[in-house]
Amino acid sequence: MNGTKFDSLREQVRGQIITPGDAGYDAARAVHNGMIDKRPAAVVRVSQVADVIACVNFARDNSLDLAIRGGGHSVPGFGTWDDALVIDFVNTSGVRVDPAAQTARSEAGATWADFNHATHAFGLATTGGIVGTTGVAGLTLGGGIGYLARKYGLSCDNLLSADVVTADGNFLTASERENEDLFWALRGGGGNFGVVTSLEYRLHPVDMVHAGIIIYPMEHADTVAKFYRDYMDSAPEEFGAFLAFAQGPPVPFLPEEWHGKPVVVVVGMWTGDQAEGPSRWKPFLDAAPVAGSMVGPMPYPALNQAFDPLVAKGLQGYWKADFLAELNDGAIAAHIEHGSKVPSVQSAVHLYPIDGAVRRVGANETAFANRNVKFAPVIAGLWQDPAENEANIAWVKEYAAALRPYSAPGGYINFMDRDDQSRVAENYGPNYSRLREIKAKYDPQNLFHVNQNITPA
């Protein structure tokens, strides 16, 4: 569709409509993953819910593919699509905090850096991601693993309500009291059921945390991984940390000799009594020889944004995800073999614990069903040079294949890539049939299919 075809839509929206040939089109169509090179028919930078309703109706009535972009971090690039109408929330990123009720309402374009900045002013937070530039909406709709998950559950477990524009152009609020089936599906079912325009969260007292980033030489990876596994098995829920395989980053607390070298890393925070922080991290400092470390108090938002410089917009990206029922010795050996070959300083493999408060929610209480596994590993391939795509993608695929014998069914939907559509049903397990029924109720024609798609029943 050429730009003139959108004249009727221009009369209905206040946001900016950008089409091919317009100044800024290339910037408007770009998402976080530099590997994605889609050419949408139009990008609409919506200004309010009325714009979203108009866009949904226009796309449906004109048989246009519809892509939804919050933070734009989707590794498969689902925030854009060839010949599609893109609803872009870049200009709607407000967060309103109610400190008395300990809740916050976020617009769909907010990132976790936006959200944490707003809530930290009141000494409050909820479970968010590991990177500040990640979108609040996308992370939550896929589940929402983060540092606070062991203590307070997933992001979706802290969701109180969501405003949604459905495929028929209706505006609904989903919560435990309204449109309960839709609310159930939104908590882990992704963007399959409508355009979420705002989200209301439960907040918790989180201000200063005792953070730790401890980097070990790869030769000690077996010792570190087994120590981490055993320690986390009985650690207080106030201790949230992940295990990682990476290249030594160029940070001041790591000697230059380790920059770019294979390392194993433990990253996390203690959210309990700050006076206990040093004693909570000491076991990790003693577990094996340390190449470099940074342990001490810091504001929670600072830790949440600590890795932002490593994952700048425009990097090439290809990811794979699984769940581990156990981090057994075989899985550790596979991680060491392939984790020692991390091909770039931006790439990393993280293992996030799935326990504590996450397990106190039943597998069928939300769409996110994978609550009885121990860890959610992600093989996050990120690199700068497109000429290295083939080699980097091969590393990710080989790593994933090596982990498969030790993996439980499914994988964290937010970590899956564009060629993982065949795994969607497996990921949702016994919840998939109900999700298909809810999809058929709210989106029978599958207008919202530019995602890890759940097909209508």
PDB file of C-alpha atoms in Angstrom, residues 22-264:
ATOM      1  CA  ASP A  22       8.755   9.608   4.260  1.00  0.00           C
ATOM      2  CA  ALA A  23      11.702  11.112   6.083  1.00  0.00           C
ATOM      3  CA  GLY A  24      12.630   8.875   8.977  1.00  0.00           C
ATOM      4  CA  TYR A  25      11.088   5.721   7.507  1.00  0.00           C
ATOM      5  CA  ASP A  26      14.257   3.647   7.903  1.00  0.00           C
ATOM      6  CA  ALA A  27      14.610   4.687  11.532  1.00  0.00           C
ATOM      7  CA  ALA A  28      10.912   4.034  12.171  1.00  0.00           C
ATOM      8  CA  ARG A  29      11.028   0.498  10.787  1.00  0.00           C
ATOM      9  CA  ALA A  30      14.161  -0.505  12.719  1.00  0.00           C
ATOM     10  CA  VAL A  31      13.849  -2.702  15.799  1.00  0.00           C
ATOM     11  CA  HIS A  32      16.461  -3.680  18.376  1.00  0.00           C
ATOM     12  CA  ASN A  33      17.755  -6.675  16.418  1.00  0.00           C
ATOM     13  CA  GLY A  34      19.857  -5.352  13.540  1.00  0.00           C
ATOM     14  CA  MET A  35      19.385  -8.627  11.655  1.00  0.00           C
ATOM     15  CA  ILE A  36      15.722  -7.782  11.062  1.00  0.00           C
ATOM     16  CA  ASP A  37      15.202  -5.857   7.809  1.00  0.00           C
ATOM     17  CA  LYS A  38      11.443  -5.614   7.287  1.00  0.00           C
ATOM     18  CA  ARG A  39       9.635  -2.975   5.236  1.00  0.00           C
ATOM     19  CA  PRO A  40       6.209  -2.293   6.735  1.00  0.00           C
ATOM     20  CA  ALA A  41       3.520  -0.477   4.796  1.00  0.00           C
ATOM     21  CA  ALA A  42       3.241   2.066   7.590  1.00  0.00           C
ATOM     22  CA  VAL A  43       4.452   2.699  11.125  1.00  0.00           C
ATOM     23  CA  VAL A  44       1.968   4.529  13.348  1.00  0.00           C
ATOM     24  CA  ARG A  45       3.476   6.152  16.419  1.00  0.00           C
ATOM     25  CA  VAL A  46       0.261   6.156  18.407  1.00  0.00           C
ATOM     26  CA  SER A  47      -0.471   8.872  20.926  1.00  0.00           C
ATOM     27  CA  GLN A  48      -3.434   7.367  22.790  1.00  0.00           C
ATOM     28  CA  VAL A  49      -5.876   4.467  22.914  1.00  0.00           C
ATOM     29  CA  ALA A  50      -8.098   6.053  20.256  1.00  0.00           C
ATOM     30  CA  ASP A  51      -5.217   5.748  17.789  1.00  0.00           C
ATOM     31  CA  VAL A  52      -4.821   2.060  18.635  1.00  0.00           C
ATOM     32  CA  ILE A  53      -8.512   1.372  18.038  1.00  0.00           C
ATOM     33  CA  ALA A  54      -8.334   3.133  14.686  1.00  0.00           C
ATOM     34  CA  CYS A  55      -5.248   1.153  13.666  1.00  0.00           C
ATOM     35  CA  VAL A  56      -6.729  -2.204  14.638  1.00  0.00           C
ATOM     36  CA  ASN A  57      -9.919  -1.460  12.693  1.00  0.00           C
ATOM     37  CA  PHE A  58      -7.963  -0.222   9.667  1.00  0.00           C
ATOM     38  CA  ALA A  59      -5.670  -3.253   9.551  1.00  0.00           C
ATOM     39  CA  ARG A  60      -8.568  -5.680   9.943  1.00  0.00           C
ATOM     40  CA  ASP A  61     -10.790  -3.994   7.352  1.00  0.00           C
ATOM     41  CA  ASN A  62      -7.961  -3.701   4.815  1.00  0.00           C
ATOM     42  CA  SER A  63      -6.585  -7.237   5.369  1.00  0.00           C
ATOM     43  CA  LEU A  64      -3.228  -5.890   6.507  1.00  0.00           C
ATOM     44  CA  ASP A  65      -0.815  -7.775   8.709  1.00  0.00           C
ATOM     45  CA  LEU A  66      -0.550  -6.054  12.082  1.00  0.00           C
ATOM     46  CA  ALA A  67       2.642  -5.818  14.152  1.00  0.00           C
ATOM     47  CA  ILE A  68       2.789  -4.424  17.685  1.00  0.00           C
ATOM     48  CA  ARG A  69       5.899  -2.708  19.056  1.00  0.00           C
ATOM     49  CA  GLY A  70       6.405  -1.833  22.702  1.00  0.00           C
ATOM     50  CA  GLY A  71      10.086  -1.739  23.606  1.00  0.00           C
ATOM     51  CA  GLY A  72      11.092  -3.279  20.266  1.00  0.00           C
ATOM     52  CA  HIS A  73      13.310  -5.904  21.939  1.00  0.00           C
ATOM     53  CA  SER A  74      11.653  -8.946  20.361  1.00  0.00           C
ATOM     54  CA  VAL A  75      14.600 -10.978  19.060  1.00  0.00           C
ATOM     55  CA  PRO A  76      12.501 -12.460  16.219  1.00  0.00           C
ATOM     56  CA  GLY A  77      11.652  -8.881  15.220  1.00  0.00           C
ATOM     57  CA  PHE A  78       7.915  -9.169  15.783  1.00  0.00           C
ATOM     58  CA  GLY A  79       7.748  -5.391  16.284  1.00  0.00           C
ATOM     59  CA  THR A  80       7.851  -4.954  12.513  1.00  0.00           C
ATOM     60  CA  TRP A  81       6.768  -6.937   9.461  1.00  0.00           C
ATOM     61  CA  ASP A  82       6.866  -6.684   5.681  1.00  0.00           C
ATOM     62  CA  ASP A  83       3.858  -4.819   4.208  1.00  0.00           C
ATOM     63  CA  ALA A  84       2.253  -4.593   7.656  1.00  0.00           C
ATOM     64  CA  LEU A  85       0.742  -1.813   9.703  1.00  0.00           C
ATOM     65  CA  VAL A  86       2.961  -1.360  12.759  1.00  0.00           C
ATOM     66  CA  ILE A  87       1.484   0.060  15.957  1.00  0.00           C
ATOM     67  CA  ASP A  88       4.461   1.684  17.681  1.00  0.00           C
ATOM     68  CA  PHE A  89       4.122   2.786  21.318  1.00  0.00           C
ATOM     69  CA  VAL A  90       7.403   4.711  21.381  1.00  0.00           C
ATOM     70  CA  ASN A  91       5.598   7.940  22.338  1.00  0.00           C
ATOM     71  CA  THR A  92       3.466   6.402  25.093  1.00  0.00           C
ATOM     72  CA  SER A  93       5.842   5.444  27.880  1.00  0.00           C
ATOM     73  CA  GLY A  94       4.389   7.028  30.993  1.00  0.00           C
ATOM     74  CA  VAL A  95       4.326   5.290  34.381  1.00  0.00           C
ATOM     75  CA  ARG A  96       2.046   6.463  37.196  1.00  0.00           C
ATOM     76  CA  VAL A  97       2.798   5.222  40.712  1.00  0.00           C
ATOM     77  CA  ASP A  98       0.300   5.035  43.575  1.00  0.00           C
ATOM     78  CA  PRO A  99       2.646   4.756  46.564  1.00  0.00           C
ATOM     79  CA  ALA A 100      -0.174   4.323  49.085  1.00  0.00           C
ATOM     80  CA  ALA A 101      -1.670   1.359  47.246  1.00  0.00           C
ATOM     81  CA  GLN A 102       1.812   0.158  46.157  1.00  0.00           C
ATOM     82  CA  THR A 103       0.719  -0.149  42.534  1.00  0.00           C
ATOM     83  CA  ALA A 104       1.849   1.350  39.249  1.00  0.00           C
ATOM     84  CA  ARG A 105       0.202   1.702  35.858  1.00  0.00           C
ATOM     85  CA  SER A 106       2.490   1.633  32.846  1.00  0.00           C
ATOM     86  CA  GLU A 107       1.760   2.606  29.278  1.00  0.00           C
ATOM     87  CA  ALA A 108       2.665  -0.001  26.676  1.00  0.00           C
ATOM     88  CA  GLY A 109       5.718   1.823  25.351  1.00  0.00           C
ATOM     89  CA  ALA A 110       7.540   2.013  28.677  1.00  0.00           C
ATOM     90  CA  THR A 111      10.815   0.180  29.170  1.00  0.00           C
ATOM     91  CA  TRP A 112      11.952  -1.295  32.462  1.00  0.00           C
ATOM     92  CA  ALA A 113      14.329   1.651  32.831  1.00  0.00           C
ATOM     93  CA  ASP A 114      11.295   3.960  32.596  1.00  0.00           C
ATOM     94  CA  PHE A 115       9.316   1.837  35.025  1.00  0.00           C
ATOM     95  CA  ASN A 116      12.092   1.440  37.592  1.00  0.00           C
ATOM     96  CA  HIS A 117      12.908   5.152  37.486  1.00  0.00           C
ATOM     97  CA  ALA A 118       9.300   5.955  38.364  1.00  0.00           C
ATOM     98  CA  THR A 119       8.851   3.365  41.112  1.00  0.00           C
ATOM     99  CA  HIS A 120      12.295   3.763  42.698  1.00  0.00           C
ATOM    100  CA  ALA A 121      11.416   7.314  43.725  1.00  0.00           C
ATOM    101  CA  PHE A 122       9.047   5.672  46.213  1.00  0.00           C
ATOM    102  CA  GLY A 123      11.342   2.797  47.208  1.00  0.00           C
ATOM    103  CA  LEU A 124       9.214   0.311  45.265  1.00  0.00           C
ATOM    104  CA  ALA A 125       9.683  -2.158  42.418  1.00  0.00           C
ATOM    105  CA  THR A 126       8.251  -5.251  40.809  1.00  0.00           C
ATOM    106  CA  THR A 127       9.871  -8.105  38.910  1.00  0.00           C
ATOM    107  CA  GLY A 128      11.310  -6.799  35.644  1.00  0.00           C
ATOM    108  CA  GLY A 129      13.950  -7.962  33.240  1.00  0.00           C
ATOM    109  CA  ILE A 130      17.737  -7.951  33.234  1.00  0.00           C
ATOM    110  CA  VAL A 131      18.134  -5.136  30.687  1.00  0.00           C
ATOM    111  CA  GLY A 132      16.697  -1.667  31.156  1.00  0.00           C
ATOM    112  CA  THR A 133      15.802  -1.117  27.502  1.00  0.00           C
ATOM    113  CA  THR A 134      13.494  -4.153  27.426  1.00  0.00           C
ATOM    114  CA  GLY A 135       9.827  -3.276  27.029  1.00  0.00           C
ATOM    115  CA  VAL A 136       7.572  -3.656  30.050  1.00  0.00           C
ATOM    116  CA  ALA A 137       4.604  -4.998  28.078  1.00  0.00           C
ATOM    117  CA  GLY A 138       6.374  -7.611  25.978  1.00  0.00           C
ATOM    118  CA  LEU A 139       8.330  -9.045  28.885  1.00  0.00           C
ATOM    119  CA  THR A 140       5.209  -9.318  31.045  1.00  0.00           C
ATOM    120  CA  LEU A 141       2.998 -10.882  28.389  1.00  0.00           C
ATOM    121  CA  GLY A 142       5.584 -13.625  27.893  1.00  0.00           C
ATOM    122  CA  GLY A 143       5.963 -14.285  31.638  1.00  0.00           C
ATOM    123  CA  GLY A 144       8.676 -12.003  32.950  1.00  0.00           C
ATOM    124  CA  ILE A 145      11.765 -13.570  34.535  1.00  0.00           C
ATOM    125  CA  GLY A 146      14.020 -11.249  36.543  1.00  0.00           C
ATOM    126  CA  TYR A 147      16.123 -10.740  39.652  1.00  0.00           C
ATOM    127  CA  LEU A 148      13.061 -10.418  41.897  1.00  0.00           C
ATOM    128  CA  ALA A 149      11.269 -13.540  40.631  1.00  0.00           C
ATOM    129  CA  ARG A 150      12.351 -15.810  43.494  1.00  0.00           C
ATOM    130  CA  LYS A 151      10.981 -13.342  46.038  1.00  0.00           C
ATOM    131  CA  TYR A 152       7.967 -11.863  44.274  1.00  0.00           C
ATOM    132  CA  GLY A 153       7.160 -14.088  41.303  1.00  0.00           C
ATOM    133  CA  LEU A 154       7.224 -13.379  37.584  1.00  0.00           C
ATOM    134  CA  SER A 155       6.234 -10.031  36.093  1.00  0.00           C
ATOM    135  CA  CYS A 156       2.937 -11.579  35.003  1.00  0.00           C
ATOM    136  CA  ASP A 157       2.313 -12.802  38.562  1.00  0.00           C
ATOM    137  CA  ASN A 158       2.386  -9.156  39.653  1.00  0.00           C
ATOM    138  CA  LEU A 159       0.031  -7.966  36.928  1.00  0.00           C
ATOM    139  CA  LEU A 160      -3.224  -6.670  38.428  1.00  0.00           C
ATOM    140  CA  SER A 161      -5.014  -5.565  35.278  1.00  0.00           C
ATOM    141  CA  ALA A 162      -4.454  -4.714  31.640  1.00  0.00           C
ATOM    142  CA  ASP A 163      -6.296  -2.512  29.156  1.00  0.00           C
ATOM    143  CA  VAL A 164      -6.685  -4.262  25.811  1.00  0.00           C
ATOM    144  CA  VAL A 165      -7.962  -3.399  22.340  1.00  0.00           C
ATOM    145  CA  THR A 166      -9.281  -6.621  20.817  1.00  0.00           C
ATOM    146  CA  ALA A 167      -9.503  -7.628  17.158  1.00  0.00           C
ATOM    147  CA  ASP A 168     -13.035  -6.248  16.813  1.00  0.00           C
ATOM    148  CA  GLY A 169     -11.826  -2.817  17.954  1.00  0.00           C
ATOM    149  CA  ASN A 170     -13.394  -3.065  21.393  1.00  0.00           C
ATOM    150  CA  PHE A 171     -11.635  -1.734  24.485  1.00  0.00           C
ATOM    151  CA  LEU A 172     -11.618  -4.094  27.478  1.00  0.00           C
ATOM    152  CA  THR A 173     -10.075  -4.232  30.901  1.00  0.00           C
ATOM    153  CA  ALA A 174      -8.833  -7.659  31.945  1.00  0.00           C
ATOM    154  CA  SER A 175      -8.348  -8.515  35.606  1.00  0.00           C
ATOM    155  CA  GLU A 176      -9.371 -11.055  38.235  1.00  0.00           C
ATOM    156  CA  ARG A 177     -12.811  -9.376  38.211  1.00  0.00           C
ATOM    157  CA  GLU A 178     -13.337  -8.505  34.540  1.00  0.00           C
ATOM    158  CA  ASN A 179     -12.794 -10.648  31.464  1.00  0.00           C
ATOM    159  CA  GLU A 180     -11.053 -13.187  33.655  1.00  0.00           C
ATOM    160  CA  ASP A 181     -10.334 -15.588  30.797  1.00  0.00           C
ATOM    161  CA  LEU A 182      -8.499 -12.873  28.866  1.00  0.00           C
ATOM    162  CA  PHE A 183      -6.552 -11.920  31.983  1.00  0.00           C
ATOM    163  CA  TRP A 184      -5.506 -15.541  32.433  1.00  0.00           C
ATOM    164  CA  ALA A 185      -4.309 -15.743  28.819  1.00  0.00           C
ATOM    165  CA  LEU A 186      -2.385 -12.462  28.886  1.00  0.00           C
ATOM    166  CA  ARG A 187      -0.204 -13.715  31.744  1.00  0.00           C
ATOM    167  CA  GLY A 188       2.229 -15.691  29.601  1.00  0.00           C
ATOM    168  CA  GLY A 189       0.322 -16.003  26.330  1.00  0.00           C
ATOM    169  CA  GLY A 190       2.121 -13.143  24.600  1.00  0.00           C
ATOM    170  CA  GLY A 191       0.504 -10.654  22.237  1.00  0.00           C
ATOM    171  CA  ASN A 192      -1.953 -13.164  20.783  1.00  0.00           C
ATOM    172  CA  PHE A 193      -5.178 -11.749  22.191  1.00  0.00           C
ATOM    173  CA  GLY A 194      -5.174  -8.033  21.520  1.00  0.00           C
ATOM    174  CA  VAL A 195      -3.169  -4.836  21.789  1.00  0.00           C
ATOM    175  CA  VAL A 196      -2.349  -4.142  25.422  1.00  0.00           C
ATOM    176  CA  THR A 197      -2.306  -0.379  25.919  1.00  0.00           C
ATOM    177  CA  SER A 198      -1.546  -0.201  29.652  1.00  0.00           C
ATOM    178  CA  LEU A 199      -0.667  -2.547  32.503  1.00  0.00           C
ATOM    179  CA  GLU A 200      -1.231  -2.219  36.252  1.00  0.00           C
ATOM    180  CA  TYR A 201       1.257  -3.869  38.618  1.00  0.00           C
ATOM    181  CA  ARG A 202       1.597  -4.773  42.252  1.00  0.00           C
ATOM    182  CA  LEU A 203       4.737  -3.186  43.749  1.00  0.00           C
ATOM    183  CA  HIS A 204       6.984  -4.275  46.606  1.00  0.00           C
ATOM    184  CA  PRO A 205       9.435  -2.498  48.917  1.00  0.00           C
ATOM    185  CA  VAL A 206      12.741  -2.629  46.996  1.00  0.00           C
ATOM    186  CA  ASP A 207      15.197   0.247  47.225  1.00  0.00           C
ATOM    187  CA  MET A 208      18.906  -0.382  47.718  1.00  0.00           C
ATOM    188  CA  VAL A 209      20.049  -3.926  47.005  1.00  0.00           C
ATOM    189  CA  HIS A 210      23.348  -5.656  47.720  1.00  0.00           C
ATOM    190  CA  ALA A 211      24.434  -6.523  44.196  1.00  0.00           C
ATOM    191  CA  GLY A 212      27.107  -8.903  43.014  1.00  0.00           C
ATOM    192  CA  ILE A 213      28.865  -9.485  39.697  1.00  0.00           C
ATOM    193  CA  ILE A 214      31.524 -12.148  40.202  1.00  0.00           C
ATOM    194  CA  ILE A 215      33.654 -13.290  37.265  1.00  0.00           C
ATOM    195  CA  TYR A 216      35.692 -16.510  37.320  1.00  0.00           C
ATOM    196  CA  PRO A 217      38.170 -17.985  34.844  1.00  0.00           C
ATOM    197  CA  MET A 218      36.523 -20.621  32.651  1.00  0.00           C
ATOM    198  CA  GLU A 219      38.850 -23.294  34.048  1.00  0.00           C
ATOM    199  CA  HIS A 220      36.792 -23.136  37.259  1.00  0.00           C
ATOM    200  CA  ALA A 221      33.422 -23.344  35.502  1.00  0.00           C
ATOM    201  CA  ASP A 222      32.600 -26.858  36.718  1.00  0.00           C
ATOM    202  CA  THR A 223      33.238 -25.914  40.348  1.00  0.00           C
ATOM    203  CA  VAL A 224      31.326 -22.649  40.051  1.00  0.00           C
ATOM    204  CA  ALA A 225      28.322 -24.148  38.238  1.00  0.00           C
ATOM    205  CA  LYS A 226      27.918 -26.952  40.757  1.00  0.00           C
ATOM    206  CA  PHE A 227      28.334 -24.548  43.671  1.00  0.00           C
ATOM    207  CA  TYR A 228      25.741 -22.204  42.175  1.00  0.00           C
ATOM    208  CA  ARG A 229      23.318 -25.105  41.619  1.00  0.00           C
ATOM    209  CA  ASP A 230      23.639 -26.382  45.166  1.00  0.00           C
ATOM    210  CA  TYR A 231      23.604 -22.948  46.776  1.00  0.00           C
ATOM    211  CA  MET A 232      20.471 -21.801  44.969  1.00  0.00           C
ATOM    212  CA  ASP A 233      18.669 -24.975  45.944  1.00  0.00           C
ATOM    213  CA  SER A 234      18.399 -23.724  49.525  1.00  0.00           C
ATOM    214  CA  ALA A 235      19.123 -19.994  49.226  1.00  0.00           C
ATOM    215  CA  PRO A 236      16.665 -17.538  50.816  1.00  0.00           C
ATOM    216  CA  GLU A 237      14.241 -16.090  48.304  1.00  0.00           C
ATOM    217  CA  GLU A 238      15.740 -12.637  48.893  1.00  0.00           C
ATOM    218  CA  PHE A 239      18.782 -13.863  46.947  1.00  0.00           C
ATOM    219  CA  GLY A 240      18.161 -13.617  43.206  1.00  0.00           C
ATOM    220  CA  ALA A 241      21.041 -14.518  40.900  1.00  0.00           C
ATOM    221  CA  PHE A 242      21.760 -16.151  37.556  1.00  0.00           C
ATOM    222  CA  LEU A 243      24.698 -18.159  36.238  1.00  0.00           C
ATOM    223  CA  ALA A 244      26.266 -17.042  32.960  1.00  0.00           C
ATOM    224  CA  PHE A 245      28.873 -18.081  30.396  1.00  0.00           C
ATOM    225  CA  ALA A 246      30.376 -15.147  28.534  1.00  0.00           C
ATOM    226  CA  GLN A 247      33.483 -13.336  27.396  1.00  0.00           C
ATOM    227  CA  GLY A 248      35.099 -11.103  29.987  1.00  0.00           C
ATOM    228  CA  PRO A 249      33.519  -7.673  29.562  1.00  0.00           C
ATOM    229  CA  PRO A 250      35.570  -4.449  29.432  1.00  0.00           C
ATOM    230  CA  VAL A 251      34.599  -3.281  32.916  1.00  0.00           C
ATOM    231  CA  PRO A 252      36.864  -1.518  35.445  1.00  0.00           C
ATOM    232  CA  PHE A 253      36.726  -4.278  38.066  1.00  0.00           C
ATOM    233  CA  LEU A 254      37.962  -6.965  35.642  1.00  0.00           C
ATOM    234  CA  PRO A 255      41.706  -6.875  34.788  1.00  0.00           C
ATOM    235  CA  GLU A 256      42.331  -6.244  31.106  1.00  0.00           C
ATOM    236  CA  GLU A 257      43.951  -9.650  30.683  1.00  0.00           C
ATOM    237  CA  TRP A 258      40.482 -11.199  31.053  1.00  0.00           C
ATOM    238  CA  HIS A 259      38.703  -8.925  28.582  1.00  0.00           C
ATOM    239  CA  GLY A 260      37.346 -11.039  25.736  1.00  0.00           C
ATOM    240  CA  LYS A 261      38.410 -14.295  27.393  1.00  0.00           C
ATOM    241  CA  PRO A 262      35.927 -17.104  28.209  1.00  0.00           C
ATOM    242  CA  VAL A 263      34.601 -16.694  31.747  1.00  0.00           C
ATOM    243  CA  VAL A 264      31.825 -17.950  33.987  1.00  0.00           C
TER     244      VAL A 264
END
